[in-house]
Coordinates of C-alpha atoms and ligand atoms in Angstrom, one line a residue:
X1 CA 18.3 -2.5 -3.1
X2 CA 15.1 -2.1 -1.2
X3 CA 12.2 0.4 -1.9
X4 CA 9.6 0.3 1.2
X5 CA 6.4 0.5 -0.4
X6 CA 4.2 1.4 2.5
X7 CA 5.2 3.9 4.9
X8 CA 3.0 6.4 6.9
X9 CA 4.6 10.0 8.5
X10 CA 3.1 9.3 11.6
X11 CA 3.2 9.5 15.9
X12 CA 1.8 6.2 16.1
X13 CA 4.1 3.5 18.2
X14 CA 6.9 5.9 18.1
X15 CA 8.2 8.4 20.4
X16 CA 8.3 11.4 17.8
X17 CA 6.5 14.4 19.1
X18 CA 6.3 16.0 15.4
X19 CA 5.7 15.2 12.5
X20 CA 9.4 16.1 11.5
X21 CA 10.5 14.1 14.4
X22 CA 8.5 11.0 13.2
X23 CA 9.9 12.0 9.6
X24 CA 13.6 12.1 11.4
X25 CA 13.1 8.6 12.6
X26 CA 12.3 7.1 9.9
X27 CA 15.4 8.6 8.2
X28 CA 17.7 7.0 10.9
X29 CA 15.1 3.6 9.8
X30 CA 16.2 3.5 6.4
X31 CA 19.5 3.8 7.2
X32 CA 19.9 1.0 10.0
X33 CA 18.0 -1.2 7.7
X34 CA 19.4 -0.3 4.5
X35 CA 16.3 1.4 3.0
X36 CA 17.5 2.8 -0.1
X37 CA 14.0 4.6 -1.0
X38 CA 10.4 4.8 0.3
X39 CA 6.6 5.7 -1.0
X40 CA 5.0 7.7 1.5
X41 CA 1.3 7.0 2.4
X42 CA -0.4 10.2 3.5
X43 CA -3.4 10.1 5.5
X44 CA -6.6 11.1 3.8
X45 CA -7.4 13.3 7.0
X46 CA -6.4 16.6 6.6
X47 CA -4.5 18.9 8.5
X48 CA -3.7 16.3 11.3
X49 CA -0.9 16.7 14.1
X50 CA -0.4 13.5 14.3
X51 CA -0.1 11.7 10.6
X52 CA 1.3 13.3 7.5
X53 CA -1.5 14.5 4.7
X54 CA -0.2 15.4 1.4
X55 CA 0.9 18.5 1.5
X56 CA 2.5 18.0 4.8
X57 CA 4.2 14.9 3.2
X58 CA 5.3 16.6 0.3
X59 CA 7.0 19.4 2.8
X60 CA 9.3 16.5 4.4
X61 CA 10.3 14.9 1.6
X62 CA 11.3 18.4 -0.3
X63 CA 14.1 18.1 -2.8
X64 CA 15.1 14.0 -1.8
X65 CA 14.8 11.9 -4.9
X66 CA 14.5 8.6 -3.4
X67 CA 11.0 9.3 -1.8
X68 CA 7.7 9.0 -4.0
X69 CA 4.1 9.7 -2.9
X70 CA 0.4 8.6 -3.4
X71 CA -2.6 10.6 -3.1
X72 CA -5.7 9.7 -0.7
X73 CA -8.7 11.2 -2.0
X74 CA -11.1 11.8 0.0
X75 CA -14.1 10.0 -1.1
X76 CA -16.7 10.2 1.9
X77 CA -16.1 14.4 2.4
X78 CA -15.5 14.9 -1.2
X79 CA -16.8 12.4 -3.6
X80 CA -14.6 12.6 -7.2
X81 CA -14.4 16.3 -6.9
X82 CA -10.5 15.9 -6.0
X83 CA -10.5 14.8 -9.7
X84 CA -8.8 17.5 -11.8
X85 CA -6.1 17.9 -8.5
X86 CA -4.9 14.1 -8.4
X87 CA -4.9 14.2 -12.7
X88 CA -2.7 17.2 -12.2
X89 CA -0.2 16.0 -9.5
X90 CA -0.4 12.3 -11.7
X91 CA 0.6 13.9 -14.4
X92 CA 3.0 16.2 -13.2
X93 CA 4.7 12.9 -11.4
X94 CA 4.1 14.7 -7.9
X95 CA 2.2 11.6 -7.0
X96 CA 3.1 8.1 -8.1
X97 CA -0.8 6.4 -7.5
X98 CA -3.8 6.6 -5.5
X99 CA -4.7 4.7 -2.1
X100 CA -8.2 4.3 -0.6
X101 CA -8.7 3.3 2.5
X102 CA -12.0 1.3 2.8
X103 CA -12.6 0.3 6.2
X104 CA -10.9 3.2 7.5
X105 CA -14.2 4.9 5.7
X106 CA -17.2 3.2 5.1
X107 CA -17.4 2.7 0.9
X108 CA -16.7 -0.1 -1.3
X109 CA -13.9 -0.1 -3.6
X110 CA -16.9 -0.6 -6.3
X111 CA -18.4 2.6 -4.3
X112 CA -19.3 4.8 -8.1
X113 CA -18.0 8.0 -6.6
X114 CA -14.1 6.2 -7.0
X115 CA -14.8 5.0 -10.4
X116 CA -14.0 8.3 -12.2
X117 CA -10.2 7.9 -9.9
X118 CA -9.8 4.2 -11.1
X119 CA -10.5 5.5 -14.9
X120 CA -8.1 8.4 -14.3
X121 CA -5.1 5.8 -13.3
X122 CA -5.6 3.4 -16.0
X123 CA -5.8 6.1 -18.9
X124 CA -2.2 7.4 -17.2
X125 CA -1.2 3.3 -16.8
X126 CA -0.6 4.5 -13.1
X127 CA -2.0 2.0 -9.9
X128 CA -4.4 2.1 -7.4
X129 CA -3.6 0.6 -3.7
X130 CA -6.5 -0.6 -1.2
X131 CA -5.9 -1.4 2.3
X132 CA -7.8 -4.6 3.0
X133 CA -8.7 -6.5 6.4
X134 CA -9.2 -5.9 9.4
X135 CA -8.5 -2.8 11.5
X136 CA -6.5 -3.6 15.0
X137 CA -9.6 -4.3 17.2
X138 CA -12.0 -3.6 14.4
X139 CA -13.1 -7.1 12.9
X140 CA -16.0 -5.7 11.1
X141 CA -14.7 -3.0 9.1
X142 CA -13.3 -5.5 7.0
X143 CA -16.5 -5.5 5.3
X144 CA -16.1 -2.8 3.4
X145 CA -12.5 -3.8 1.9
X146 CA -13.7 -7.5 1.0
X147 CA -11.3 -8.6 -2.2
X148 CA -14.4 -9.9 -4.0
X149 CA -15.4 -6.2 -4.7
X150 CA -11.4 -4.8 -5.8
X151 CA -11.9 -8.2 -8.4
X152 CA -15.0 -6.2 -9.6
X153 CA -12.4 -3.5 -10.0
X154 CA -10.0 -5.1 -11.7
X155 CA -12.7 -7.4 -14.0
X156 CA -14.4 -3.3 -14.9
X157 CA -10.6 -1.8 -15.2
X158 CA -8.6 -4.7 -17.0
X159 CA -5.7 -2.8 -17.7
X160 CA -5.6 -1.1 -14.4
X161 CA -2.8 -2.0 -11.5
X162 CA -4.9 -3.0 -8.8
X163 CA -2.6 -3.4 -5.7
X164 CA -3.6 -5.1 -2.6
X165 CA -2.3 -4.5 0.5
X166 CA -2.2 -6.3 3.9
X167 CA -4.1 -9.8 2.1
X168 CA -7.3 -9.0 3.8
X169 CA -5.9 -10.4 7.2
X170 CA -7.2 -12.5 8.5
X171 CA -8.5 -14.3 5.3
X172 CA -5.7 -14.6 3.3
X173 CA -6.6 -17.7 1.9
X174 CA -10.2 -16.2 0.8
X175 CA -8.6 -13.5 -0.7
X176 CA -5.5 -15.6 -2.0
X177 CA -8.3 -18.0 -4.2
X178 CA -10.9 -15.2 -5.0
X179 CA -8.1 -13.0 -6.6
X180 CA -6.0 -15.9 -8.2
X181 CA -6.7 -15.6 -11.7
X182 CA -7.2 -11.8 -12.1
X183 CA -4.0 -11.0 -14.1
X184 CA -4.1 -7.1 -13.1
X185 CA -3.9 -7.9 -9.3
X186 CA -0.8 -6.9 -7.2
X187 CA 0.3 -7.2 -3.6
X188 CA 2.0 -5.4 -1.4
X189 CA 3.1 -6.9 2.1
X190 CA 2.4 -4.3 4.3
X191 CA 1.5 -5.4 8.1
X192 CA 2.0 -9.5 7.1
X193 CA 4.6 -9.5 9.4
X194 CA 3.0 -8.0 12.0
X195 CA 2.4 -10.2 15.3
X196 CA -1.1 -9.6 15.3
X197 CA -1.8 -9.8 12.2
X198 CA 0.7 -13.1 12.1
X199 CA -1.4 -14.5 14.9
X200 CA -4.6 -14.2 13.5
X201 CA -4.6 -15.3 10.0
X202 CA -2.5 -18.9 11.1
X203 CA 0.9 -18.2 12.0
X204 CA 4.2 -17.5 10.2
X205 CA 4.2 -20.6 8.2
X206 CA 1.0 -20.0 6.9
X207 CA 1.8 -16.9 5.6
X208 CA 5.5 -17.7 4.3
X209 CA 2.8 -20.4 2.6
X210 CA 0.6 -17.6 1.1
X211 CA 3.3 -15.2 -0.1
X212 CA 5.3 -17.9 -1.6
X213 CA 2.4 -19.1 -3.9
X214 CA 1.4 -15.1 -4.8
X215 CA 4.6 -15.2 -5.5
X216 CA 5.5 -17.9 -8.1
X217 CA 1.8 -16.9 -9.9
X218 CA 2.6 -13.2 -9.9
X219 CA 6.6 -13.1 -10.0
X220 CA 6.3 -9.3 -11.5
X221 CA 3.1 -8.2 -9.1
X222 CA 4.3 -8.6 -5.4
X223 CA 6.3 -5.7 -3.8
X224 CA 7.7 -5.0 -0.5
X225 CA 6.1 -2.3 2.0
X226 CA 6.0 -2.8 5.7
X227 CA 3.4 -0.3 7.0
X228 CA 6.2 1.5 9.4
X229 CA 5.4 2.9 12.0
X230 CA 2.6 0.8 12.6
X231 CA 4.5 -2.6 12.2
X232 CA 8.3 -2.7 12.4
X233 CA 10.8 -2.9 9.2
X234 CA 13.4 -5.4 10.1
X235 CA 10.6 -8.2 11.1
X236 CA 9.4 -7.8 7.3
X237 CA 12.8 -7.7 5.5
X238 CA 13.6 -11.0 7.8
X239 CA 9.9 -12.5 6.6
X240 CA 10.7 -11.8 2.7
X241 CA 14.4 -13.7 3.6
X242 CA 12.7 -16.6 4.9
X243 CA 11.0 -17.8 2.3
X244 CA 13.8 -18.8 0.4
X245 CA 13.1 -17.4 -3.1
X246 CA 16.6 -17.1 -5.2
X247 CA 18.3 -14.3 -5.2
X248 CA 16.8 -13.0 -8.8
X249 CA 12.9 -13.2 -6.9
X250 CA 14.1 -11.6 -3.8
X251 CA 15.5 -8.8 -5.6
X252 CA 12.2 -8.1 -7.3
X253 CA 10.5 -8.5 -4.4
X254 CA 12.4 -6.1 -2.4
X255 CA 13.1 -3.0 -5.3
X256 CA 12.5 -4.6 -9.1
X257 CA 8.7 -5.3 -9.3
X258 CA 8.1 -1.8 -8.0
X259 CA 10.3 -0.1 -9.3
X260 CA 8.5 -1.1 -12.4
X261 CA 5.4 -0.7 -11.1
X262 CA 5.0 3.1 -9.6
X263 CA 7.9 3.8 -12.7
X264 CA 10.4 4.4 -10.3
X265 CA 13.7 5.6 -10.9
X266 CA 16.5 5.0 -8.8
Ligands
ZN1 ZN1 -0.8 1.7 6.0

């Protein structure tokens, strides 16, 4: 079974002309690479034509019980008023986490206006995902998403799941050491595949290097996403193959770890 972690309704790199056409082909995705479920990303901008927000996520899915959500609060705009509406969809299992997006927008995950959000997911044992590294042509944004400030988050929220996603690209080494001992840290391999990203951070056999050490530390914490339609499926399914973890590992990898980790059930 595979559950892709780390998918975004969206016009980007694909020829959709809708959102329901983008949402189509990523239905024919699953099925050509034997997708059996998927957590939907939605943007935290609102009302767009051209990426999925909540709402506009939640339409799409409608009634199909192998697609799960997480909420983007808006933390710039809105601060922690979105509150009282992410407890409620949390609790009402609408939503399976949060995601912020530093770097996209300028905070810091230790920014006080998310703290009330990180409380809020560790009182309800539920996670919180940050997309790290850099931005396509944006080195410096990466600033804002540095892992030494989501350890701050973990240290301050110990029994929080503190998911990382793309390994801060290009430092994955930085963030492999600065994050190594913090027991509540998770990643999520969104993008890793990607031949940018690939290129940047030292090639394929650096990486395999990187996510087969996460790996054997964190056998429990590292789940599989792939950042479609950004980056392409297949490449990341074939990168998780090639590292050669028995059959047990890979299957965690792929569905078990998050499955038990976003309490999915499928
Ligand atoms: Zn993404």
């Amino acid at each position: 079974m595979i559950i892709d972690s780390h998918v975004h309704i969206s016009l980007y790199d694909n020829n959709a002309t809708s959102l329901q056409g983008a949402f189509d082909l990523f239905l024919k995705e699953m099925e050509k690479n034997k997708i059996n479920a998927a957590i939907i990303i939605p943007d935290n901008i609102e009302g767009s034509n051209n990426i999925a927000d909540l709402e506009k996520a939640m339409e799409l899915i409608g009634e199909r019980k192998n697609f799960f959500l997480l909420g983007s609060p808006q933390i710039i705009q809105r601060g922690s008023s979105e509150l009282e509406k992410y407890r409620k969809l949390l609790e009402e299992g609408k939503i399976k986490g949060l995601k912020f997006f530093p770097g996209h927008d300028p905070f810091y995950a230790t920014d006080e206006r998310c703290l009330p959000y990180y409380e809020l997911c560790q009182d309800l044992g539920m996670s919180v995902l940050f997309h790290t590294g850099e931005n396509s042509g944006d080195s410096e944004c990466a600033k804002w998403n540095d892992p030494k400030y989501i350890v701050e988050v973990a240290k301050k929220y110990p029994k929080l799941k503190v998911i990382i996603t793309h390994y801060y690209w290009p430092k994955m080494d930085y963030c492999y050491e600065i994050t190594k001992d913090i027991p509540n840290i998770y990643f999520e391999t969104a993008a890793m595949a990607d031949a940018e990203v690939m290129e940047k951070s030292g090639g394929i056999e650096k990486i395999r290097g990187i996510l087969r050490k996460t790996i054997s530390d964190r056998p429990d914490k590292v789940i599989f996403g792939t950042d479609w339609p950004m980056c392409k499926i297949e490449e990341h399914i074939e990168l998780v193959k090639s590292l050669g973890l028995d059959e047990d590992m890979e299957q965690k990898v792929f569905s078990g770890n998050a499955r038990e980790i976003y309490d999915i059930l499928i």
